[in-house]
XYZ file of C-alpha atoms in Angstrom:
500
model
C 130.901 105.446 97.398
C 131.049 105.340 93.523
C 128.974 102.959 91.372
C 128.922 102.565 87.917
C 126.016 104.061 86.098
C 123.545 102.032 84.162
C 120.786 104.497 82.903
C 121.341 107.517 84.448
C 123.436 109.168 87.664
C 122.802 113.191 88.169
C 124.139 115.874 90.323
C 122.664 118.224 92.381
C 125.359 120.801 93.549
C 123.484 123.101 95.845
C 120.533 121.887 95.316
C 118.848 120.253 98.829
C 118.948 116.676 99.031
C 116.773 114.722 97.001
C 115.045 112.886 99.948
C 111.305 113.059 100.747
C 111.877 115.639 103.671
C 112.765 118.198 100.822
C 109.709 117.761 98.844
C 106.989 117.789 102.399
C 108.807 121.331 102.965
C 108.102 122.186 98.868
C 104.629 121.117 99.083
C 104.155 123.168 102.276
C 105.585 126.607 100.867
C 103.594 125.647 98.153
C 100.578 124.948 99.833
C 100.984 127.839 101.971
C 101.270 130.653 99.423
C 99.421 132.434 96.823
C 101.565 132.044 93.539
C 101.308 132.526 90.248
C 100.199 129.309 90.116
C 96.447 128.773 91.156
C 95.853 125.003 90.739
C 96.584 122.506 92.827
C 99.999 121.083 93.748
C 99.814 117.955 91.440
C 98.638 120.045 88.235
C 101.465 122.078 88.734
C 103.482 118.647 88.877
C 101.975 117.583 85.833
C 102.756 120.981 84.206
C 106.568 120.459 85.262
C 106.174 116.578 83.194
C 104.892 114.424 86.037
C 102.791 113.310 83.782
C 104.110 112.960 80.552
C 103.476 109.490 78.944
C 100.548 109.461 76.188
C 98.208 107.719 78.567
C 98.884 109.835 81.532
C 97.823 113.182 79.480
C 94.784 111.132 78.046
C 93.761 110.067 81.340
C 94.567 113.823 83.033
C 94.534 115.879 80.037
C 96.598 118.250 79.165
C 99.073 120.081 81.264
C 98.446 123.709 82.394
C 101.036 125.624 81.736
C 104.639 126.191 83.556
C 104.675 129.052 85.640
C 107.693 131.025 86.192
C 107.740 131.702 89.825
C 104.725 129.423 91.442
C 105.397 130.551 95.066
C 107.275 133.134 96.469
C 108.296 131.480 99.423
C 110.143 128.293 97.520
C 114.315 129.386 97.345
C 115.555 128.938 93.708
C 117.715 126.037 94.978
C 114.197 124.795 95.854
C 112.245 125.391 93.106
C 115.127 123.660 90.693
C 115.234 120.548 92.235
C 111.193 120.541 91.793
C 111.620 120.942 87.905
C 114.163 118.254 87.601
C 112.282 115.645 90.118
C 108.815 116.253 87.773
C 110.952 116.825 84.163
C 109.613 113.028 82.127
C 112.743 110.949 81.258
C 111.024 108.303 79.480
C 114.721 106.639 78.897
C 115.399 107.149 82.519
C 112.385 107.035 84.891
C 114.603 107.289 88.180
C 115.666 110.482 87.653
C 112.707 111.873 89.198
C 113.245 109.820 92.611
C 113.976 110.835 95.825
C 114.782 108.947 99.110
C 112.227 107.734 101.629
C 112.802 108.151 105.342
C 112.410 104.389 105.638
C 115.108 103.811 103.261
C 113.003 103.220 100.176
C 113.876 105.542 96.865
C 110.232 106.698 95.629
C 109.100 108.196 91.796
C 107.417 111.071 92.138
C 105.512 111.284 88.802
C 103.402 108.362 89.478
C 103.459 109.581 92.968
C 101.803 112.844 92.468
C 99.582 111.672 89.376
C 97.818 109.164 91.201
C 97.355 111.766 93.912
C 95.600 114.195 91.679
C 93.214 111.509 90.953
C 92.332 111.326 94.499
C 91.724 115.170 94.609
C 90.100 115.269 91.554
C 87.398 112.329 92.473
C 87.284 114.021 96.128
C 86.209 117.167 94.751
C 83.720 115.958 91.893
C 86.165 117.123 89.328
C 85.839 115.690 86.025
C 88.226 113.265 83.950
C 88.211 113.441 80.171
C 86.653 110.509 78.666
C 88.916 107.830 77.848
C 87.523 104.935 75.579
C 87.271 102.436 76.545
C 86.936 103.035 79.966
C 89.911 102.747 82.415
C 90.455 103.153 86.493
C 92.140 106.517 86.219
C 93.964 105.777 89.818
C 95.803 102.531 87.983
C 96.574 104.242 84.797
C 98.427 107.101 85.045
C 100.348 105.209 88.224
C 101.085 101.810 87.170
C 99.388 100.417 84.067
C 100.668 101.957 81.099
C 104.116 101.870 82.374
C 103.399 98.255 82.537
C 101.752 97.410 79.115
C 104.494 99.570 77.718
C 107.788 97.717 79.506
C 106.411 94.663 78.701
C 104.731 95.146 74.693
C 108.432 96.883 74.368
C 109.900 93.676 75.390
C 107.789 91.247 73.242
C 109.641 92.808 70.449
C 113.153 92.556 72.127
C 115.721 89.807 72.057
C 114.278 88.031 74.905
C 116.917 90.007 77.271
C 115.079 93.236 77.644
C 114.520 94.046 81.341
C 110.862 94.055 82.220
C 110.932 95.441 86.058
C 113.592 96.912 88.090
C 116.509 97.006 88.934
C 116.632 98.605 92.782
C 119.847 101.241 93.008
C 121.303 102.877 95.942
C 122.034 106.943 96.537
C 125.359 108.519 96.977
C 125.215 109.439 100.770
C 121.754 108.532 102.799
C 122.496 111.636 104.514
C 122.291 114.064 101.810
C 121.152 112.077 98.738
C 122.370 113.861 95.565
C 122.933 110.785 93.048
C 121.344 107.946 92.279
C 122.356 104.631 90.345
C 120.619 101.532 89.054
C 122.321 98.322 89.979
C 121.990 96.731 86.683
C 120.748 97.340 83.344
C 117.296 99.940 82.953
C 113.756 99.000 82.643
C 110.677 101.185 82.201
C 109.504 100.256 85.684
C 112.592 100.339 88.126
C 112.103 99.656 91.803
C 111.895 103.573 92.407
C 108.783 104.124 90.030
C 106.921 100.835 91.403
C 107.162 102.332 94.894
C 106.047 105.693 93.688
C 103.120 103.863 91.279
C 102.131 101.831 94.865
C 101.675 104.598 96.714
C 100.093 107.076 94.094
C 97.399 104.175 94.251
C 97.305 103.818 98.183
C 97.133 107.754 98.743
C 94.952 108.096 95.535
C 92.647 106.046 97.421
C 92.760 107.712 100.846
C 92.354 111.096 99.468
C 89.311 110.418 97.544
C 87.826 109.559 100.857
C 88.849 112.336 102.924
C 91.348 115.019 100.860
C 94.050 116.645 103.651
C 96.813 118.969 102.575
C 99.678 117.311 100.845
C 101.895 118.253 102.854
C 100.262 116.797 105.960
C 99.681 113.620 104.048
C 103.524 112.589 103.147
C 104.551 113.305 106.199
C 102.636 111.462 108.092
C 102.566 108.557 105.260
C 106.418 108.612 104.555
C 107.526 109.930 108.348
C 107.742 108.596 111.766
C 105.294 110.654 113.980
C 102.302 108.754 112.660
C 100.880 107.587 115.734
C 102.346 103.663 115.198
C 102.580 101.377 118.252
C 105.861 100.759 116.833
C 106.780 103.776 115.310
C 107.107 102.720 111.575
C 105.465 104.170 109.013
C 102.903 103.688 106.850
C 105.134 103.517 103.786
C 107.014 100.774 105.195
C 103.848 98.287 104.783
C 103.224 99.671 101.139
C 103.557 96.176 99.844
C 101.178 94.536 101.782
C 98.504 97.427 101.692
C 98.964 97.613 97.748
C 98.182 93.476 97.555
C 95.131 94.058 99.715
C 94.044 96.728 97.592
C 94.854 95.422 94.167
C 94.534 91.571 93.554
C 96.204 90.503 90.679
C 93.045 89.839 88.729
C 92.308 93.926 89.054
C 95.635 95.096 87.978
C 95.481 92.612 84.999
C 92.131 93.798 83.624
C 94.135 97.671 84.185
C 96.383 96.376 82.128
C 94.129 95.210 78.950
C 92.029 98.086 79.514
C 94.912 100.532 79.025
C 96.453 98.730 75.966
C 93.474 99.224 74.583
C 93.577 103.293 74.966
C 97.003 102.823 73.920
C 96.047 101.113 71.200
C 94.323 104.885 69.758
C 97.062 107.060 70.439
C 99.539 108.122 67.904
C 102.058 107.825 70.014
C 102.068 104.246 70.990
C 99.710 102.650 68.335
C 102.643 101.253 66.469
C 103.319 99.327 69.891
C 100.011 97.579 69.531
C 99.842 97.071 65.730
C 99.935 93.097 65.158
C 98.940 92.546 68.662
C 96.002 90.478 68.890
C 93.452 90.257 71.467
C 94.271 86.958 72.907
C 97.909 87.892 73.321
C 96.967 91.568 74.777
C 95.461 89.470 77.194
C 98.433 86.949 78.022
C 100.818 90.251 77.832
C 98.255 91.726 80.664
C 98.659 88.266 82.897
C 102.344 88.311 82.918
C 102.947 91.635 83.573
C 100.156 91.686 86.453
C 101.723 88.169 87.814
C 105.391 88.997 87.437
C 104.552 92.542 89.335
C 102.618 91.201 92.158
C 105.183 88.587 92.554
C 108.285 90.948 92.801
C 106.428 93.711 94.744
C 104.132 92.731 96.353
C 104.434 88.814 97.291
C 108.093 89.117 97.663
C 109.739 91.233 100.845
C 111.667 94.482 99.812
C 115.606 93.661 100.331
C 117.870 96.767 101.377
C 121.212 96.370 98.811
C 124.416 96.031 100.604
C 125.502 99.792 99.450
C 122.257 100.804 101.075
C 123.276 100.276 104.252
C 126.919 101.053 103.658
C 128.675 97.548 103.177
C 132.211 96.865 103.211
C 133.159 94.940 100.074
C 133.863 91.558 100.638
C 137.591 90.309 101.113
C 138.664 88.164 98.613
C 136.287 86.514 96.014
C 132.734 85.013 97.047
C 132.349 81.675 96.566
C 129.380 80.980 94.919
C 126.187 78.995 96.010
C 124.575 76.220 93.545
C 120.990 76.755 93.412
C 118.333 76.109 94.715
C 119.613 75.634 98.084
C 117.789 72.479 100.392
C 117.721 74.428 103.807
C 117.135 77.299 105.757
C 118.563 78.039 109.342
C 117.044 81.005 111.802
C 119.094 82.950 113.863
C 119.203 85.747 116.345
C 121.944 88.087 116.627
C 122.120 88.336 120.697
C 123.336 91.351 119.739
C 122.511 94.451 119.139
C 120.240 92.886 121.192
C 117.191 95.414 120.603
C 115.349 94.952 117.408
C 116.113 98.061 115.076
C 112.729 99.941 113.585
C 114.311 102.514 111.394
C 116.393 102.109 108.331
C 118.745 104.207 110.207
C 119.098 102.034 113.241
C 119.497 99.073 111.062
C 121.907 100.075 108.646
C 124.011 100.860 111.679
C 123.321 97.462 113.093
C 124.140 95.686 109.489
C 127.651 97.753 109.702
C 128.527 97.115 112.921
C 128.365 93.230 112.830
C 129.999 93.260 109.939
C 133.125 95.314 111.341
C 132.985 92.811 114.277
C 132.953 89.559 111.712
C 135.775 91.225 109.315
C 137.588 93.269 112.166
C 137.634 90.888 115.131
C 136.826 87.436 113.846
C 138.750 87.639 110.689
C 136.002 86.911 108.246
C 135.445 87.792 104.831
C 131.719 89.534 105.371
C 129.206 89.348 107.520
C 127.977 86.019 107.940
C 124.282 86.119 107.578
C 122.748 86.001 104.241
C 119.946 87.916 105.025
C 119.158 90.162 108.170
C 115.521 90.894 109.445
C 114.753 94.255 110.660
C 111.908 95.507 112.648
C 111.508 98.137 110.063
C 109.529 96.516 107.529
C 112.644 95.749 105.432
C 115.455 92.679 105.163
C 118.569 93.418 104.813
C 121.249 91.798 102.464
C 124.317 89.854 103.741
C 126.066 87.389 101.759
C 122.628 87.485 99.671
C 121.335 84.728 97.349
C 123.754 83.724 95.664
C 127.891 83.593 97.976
C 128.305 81.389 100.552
C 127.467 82.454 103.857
C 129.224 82.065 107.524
C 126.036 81.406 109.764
C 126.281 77.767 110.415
C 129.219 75.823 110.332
C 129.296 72.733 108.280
C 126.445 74.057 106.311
C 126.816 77.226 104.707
C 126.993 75.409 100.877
C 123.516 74.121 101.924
C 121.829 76.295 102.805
C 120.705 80.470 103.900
C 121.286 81.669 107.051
C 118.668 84.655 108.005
C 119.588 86.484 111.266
C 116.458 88.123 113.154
C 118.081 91.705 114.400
C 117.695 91.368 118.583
C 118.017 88.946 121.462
C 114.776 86.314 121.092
C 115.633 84.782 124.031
C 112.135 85.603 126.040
C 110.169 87.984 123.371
C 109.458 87.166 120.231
C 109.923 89.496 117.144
C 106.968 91.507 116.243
C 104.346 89.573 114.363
C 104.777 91.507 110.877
C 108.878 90.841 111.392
C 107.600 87.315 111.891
C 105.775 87.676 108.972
C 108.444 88.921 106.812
C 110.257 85.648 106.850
C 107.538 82.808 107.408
C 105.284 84.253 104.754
C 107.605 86.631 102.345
C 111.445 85.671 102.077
C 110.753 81.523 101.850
C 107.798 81.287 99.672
C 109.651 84.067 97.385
C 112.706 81.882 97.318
C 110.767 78.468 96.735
C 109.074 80.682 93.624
C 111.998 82.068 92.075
C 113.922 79.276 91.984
C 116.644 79.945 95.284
C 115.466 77.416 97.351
C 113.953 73.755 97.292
C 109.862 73.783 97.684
C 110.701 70.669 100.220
C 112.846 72.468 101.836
C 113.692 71.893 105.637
C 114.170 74.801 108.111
C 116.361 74.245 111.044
C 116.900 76.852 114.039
C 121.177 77.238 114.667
C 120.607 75.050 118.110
C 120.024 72.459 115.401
C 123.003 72.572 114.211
C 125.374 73.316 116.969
C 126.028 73.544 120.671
C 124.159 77.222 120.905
C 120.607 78.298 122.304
C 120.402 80.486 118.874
C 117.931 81.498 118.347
C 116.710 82.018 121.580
C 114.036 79.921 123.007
C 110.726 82.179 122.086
C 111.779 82.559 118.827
C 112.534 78.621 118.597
C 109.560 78.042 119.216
C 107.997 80.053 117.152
C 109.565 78.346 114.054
C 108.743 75.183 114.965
C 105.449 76.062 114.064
C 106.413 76.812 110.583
C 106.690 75.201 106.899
C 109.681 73.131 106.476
C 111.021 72.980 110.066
C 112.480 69.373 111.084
C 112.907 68.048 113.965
C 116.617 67.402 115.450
C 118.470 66.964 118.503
C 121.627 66.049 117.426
C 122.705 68.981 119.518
C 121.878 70.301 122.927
C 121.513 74.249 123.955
C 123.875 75.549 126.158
C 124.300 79.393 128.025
C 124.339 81.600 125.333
C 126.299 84.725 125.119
C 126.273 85.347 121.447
C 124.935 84.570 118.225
C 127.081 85.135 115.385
C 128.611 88.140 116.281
C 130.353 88.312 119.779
C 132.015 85.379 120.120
C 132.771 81.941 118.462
C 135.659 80.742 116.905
C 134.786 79.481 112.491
C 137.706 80.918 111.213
C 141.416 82.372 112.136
C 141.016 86.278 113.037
C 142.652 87.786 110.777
C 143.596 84.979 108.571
C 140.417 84.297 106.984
C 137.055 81.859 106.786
C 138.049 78.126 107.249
C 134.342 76.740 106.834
C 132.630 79.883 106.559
C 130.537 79.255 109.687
C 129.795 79.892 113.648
C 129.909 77.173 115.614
C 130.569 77.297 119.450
C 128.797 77.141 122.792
C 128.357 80.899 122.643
C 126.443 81.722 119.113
C-alpha cells in the first residue's frame, strides 16, 4: 500500500520493525547490560534528542552526552533504529513513532520524557528550577508542544493545522514507513498518544518505579492480567481524562508559555502576547485537545485495517445527519478484542459486501470493536449501505458479534452511547436532537439482536417504532440480504430483508 506523503515517510531497510515489540526488547538489552552508558534508559533517550524542544531541556536539563556503543548486547541494526526513533524532528514529530500492539502508532520522545520524570520524582532526584513553576510530568509531554502548535497558529492564515492528523504504516506486520493522512501539525495523533501515556506511566512510576522494560510490556501488551485481555494502552483516553481535567492541562498550558516566554528560543513566539490572550490561547488548546483525545473515541483509518478502495465514487453525505441506526453483524459472530482480530473482521465483511453482494464498500459507517477502538467504514462523510431507505439520513454503526442473548461489554457499550454520538453532536456530524433507531426499526430483521435492543432503548435519542416486526434472523448485513444487484452495484445503498 502506497500513500502520499504529507510531512515525512522514512525507510528502514534492515532495520527491525518500528513497532513497540522492538523497543521492549531495546530497553531490555539495555536494561540488562553494563554499557558505556551509566544513566538510566530515558537520559540516554534524551541524549539521542528525545528531548529536544527548549522547554523539554529547561524542564530536564541538559542532555548527557551520546555514547558510542551504550550496550553491548543491542545489534547495530538495533541500536540505529534507537537513534532515529529519539533523533528531534521539530518539522516532523512522527518520525520518532512506532506501532502499538493495539493498533495505535505512539511518539516516543514524549513517551520516554515523561517517564524520566516518574523515575526522577521516584528516586528523589532533582529538577532544575524552572520559573515560574511548572508540573514537569505535563511539560516536557504535552504542554509546550501545545502552547507552541497553537501560538504558531495565531500567527498563521487561519489554515494552520493545530492537532493531528492520524496516518497509517506500510505493513502492520513489519512497520517500516509511516504517513500522515493530511497536512502536518506539531501535535499529530502519534505524539498525543505518546504525550498521554508519558503522563499515565509518569504517574505510575513515581509511585512504584519497575524496569522499563517490564512496564511497556505489560502497559502496551496483552499478558496483563485483563478479564478481557486488552491492554492497558487501549483505555489511554479515558485514564488520561480521569487524570487530567481540562482545567489542569489549561493552567499547564499558561504556566509553560510563561517559561517559554524566557527562552531565547521561543521568546519571539510570545512577544505581543498579552496575558489575557495567553490565557484564551491556553483554553482552546486544553478544550480542543480534550475534545479530540480524550472525549472523542479513537477511529482506526480504513488503510489501518487494510481497506479495499471503494468502487466507483462515494456519494457524499450532507451534514449533520438527523439519525443514527445500531446494528450487529451476526457475523463474525464473536466480538473481536485485538486490533488484529478486528482488522480481519473489517476485511472480511467487506470482501463479502463487494465480492458476493456486489456492493461498492462495506456498508457500515462505523464498526465497534471489543478492542477499545472503532473502526471506519463508509466514515463521516459517503453514504453508507446499512439501512435501506435511509442511508442519506443517517450513520449506520455495526457492533462486531452476534447480540442476540449477550450484550457487548460495558466499555464497547460505552464507546458508542457515551463517545461516538456526543462527539458527532459536538463536531457538527450529527443533529443534537437526533433520533437513534435499532435496524428492526427499520426493516423486517431482529438486528440487532434482542439484548443489545434493549440495551439502546435505554439510550439518548432512541424513538420508539413498530412500523416493522422482527423475524428469524440469520444475518445482519453481511450474510445475506438482497440491497443491490451482485455484481452490478448499490441500488439504494442499503440491507433490507428478513435475514439482516
Amino acid at each position: 500500500m502506497h500513500l502520499p506523503c504529507f510531512g515525512s515517510c522514512h525507510t528502514g531497510l534492515g532495520l527491525p520493525p518500528r513497532h513497540m515489540d522492538s523497543v521492549v526488547q531495546i530497553l531490555e538489552a539495555l536494561e540488562s547490560t553494563n554499557g558505556s552508558f551509566s544513566g538510566p534508559v530515558p537520559a540516554l533517550a534524551r541524549a539521542l534528542g528525545g528531548c529536544g524542544t527548549p522547554g523539554c531541556r529547561a524542564v530536564l536539563g541538559d542532555p548527557p552526552h551520546v555514547p558510542p556503543a551504550p550496550a553491548p548486547t543491542l545489534s547495530h541494526e538495533q541500536w540505529l533504529l534507537f537513534t532515529q526513533l529519539l533523533h528531534h524532528d521539530a518539522a516532523a514529530p512522527e518520525r520518532g513513532a512506532v506501532l502499538a500492539p493495539d493498533g495505535s502508532t505512539v511518539a516516543l520522545g514524549p513517551l520516554l520524557a515523561g517517564i524520566e520524570v516518574g523515575l526522577r520524582r521516584a528516586a528523589g532526584w532533582p529538577l532544575p528550577t524552572v520559573e515560574p513553576p511548572v508540573d514537569a510530568l505535563y511539560a516536557v509531554t504535552i504542554t509546550e508542544a501545545l502552547a507552541t502548535s497553537f501560538l504558531l497558529a495565531r500567527d498563521g492564515d487561519g489554515n494552520r493545522a493545530t492537532l493531528g492528523p492520524g496516518g497509517c504504516w506500510d505493513d502492520v506486520d513489519d512497520p517500516q514507513n509511516y504517513t500522515l493522512l493530511g497536512p502536518p501539525s506539531p501535535i499529530p495523533d502519534a505524539v498525543a498518544n505518546g504525550a498521554m501515556d508519558g503522563v499515565l506511566l509518569g504517574a505510575q512510576l513515581a509511585q512504584a518505579p519497575i524496569p522499563l522494560a517490564d512496564l511497556l510490556r505489560g502497559y502496551y501488551g496483552t499478558g496483563n492480567g485483563t478479564e478481557k485481555g486488552r491492554p492497558p494502552s487501549s483505555y489511554r483516553r479515558r485514564d488520561f481524562g480521569v487524570l487530567t481535567g481540562p482545567e489542569k492541562l489549561e493552567e499547564e498550558v499558561v504556566a509553560m508559555m510563561s517559561v517559554l516566554r524566557v527562552l531565547p528560543p521561543t521568546q519571539e513566539l510570545l512577544e505581543d502576547v498579552g496575558p489575557e490572550e495567553v490565557v484564551a490561547i491556553a483554553r482552546r488548546a486544553a478544550q480542543d485537545f480534550m475534545e479530540v483525545y480524550v472525549e472523542c473515541p479513537a477511529i482506526v483509518p480504513r488503510c489501518m485495517w487494510g481497506a479495499r478502495p471503494y468502487r466507483g465514487t462515494p456519494k457524499l453525505l450532507t451534514l449533520p445527519l438527523g439519525s443514527v441506526y445500531i446494528h450487529h453483524t451476526f457475523e463474525p459472530s464473536a466480538p473481536c478484542r485485538t486490533f488484529p482480530a478486528c482488522a480481519a473482521a473489517m476485511r472480511a465483511m467487506q470482501r463479502f459486501h463487494q465480492d458476493t453482494r456486489g456492493w461498492d464498500d462495506i456498508g457500515y459507517s462505523f464498526v465497534v470493536g471489543s478492542d477499545g477502538y472503532l473502526y471506519q467504514g463508509r466514515g463521516w462523510h459517503w453514504v453508507g449501505a446499512h439501512t435501506k431507505g435511509y442511508n442519506s439520513k443517517g450513520y449506520g454503526v455495526g457492533y462486531v458479534g452476534d447480540f442476540s442473548a449477550i450484550l457487548p461489554d460495558p466499555d464497547t457499550i460505552a464507546l458508542v452511547r457515551d463517545g461516538l454520538l456526543p462527539c458527532a453532536v459536538k463536531t457538527g456530524r450529527l443533529h443534537q436532537n437526533y433520533t437513534l433507531r435499532g435496524h428492526r426499526q427499520m426493516g423486517h430483521t431482529d438486528c440487532p439482536g434482542n439484548s443489545l435492543f434493549h440495551e439502546i432503548e435505554t439510550w439518548r435519542g432512541f424513538k420508539v417504532s413498530t412500523e416493522f416486526g422482527g423475524v428469524t434472523q440469520l444475518g445482519c448485513l453481511v450474510w445475506s440480504g438482497v440491497a443491490g444487484r451482485v455484481g452490478g452495484g448499490e441500488t439504494d445503498g442499503g440491507f433490507f430483508s428478513p435475514s439482516q
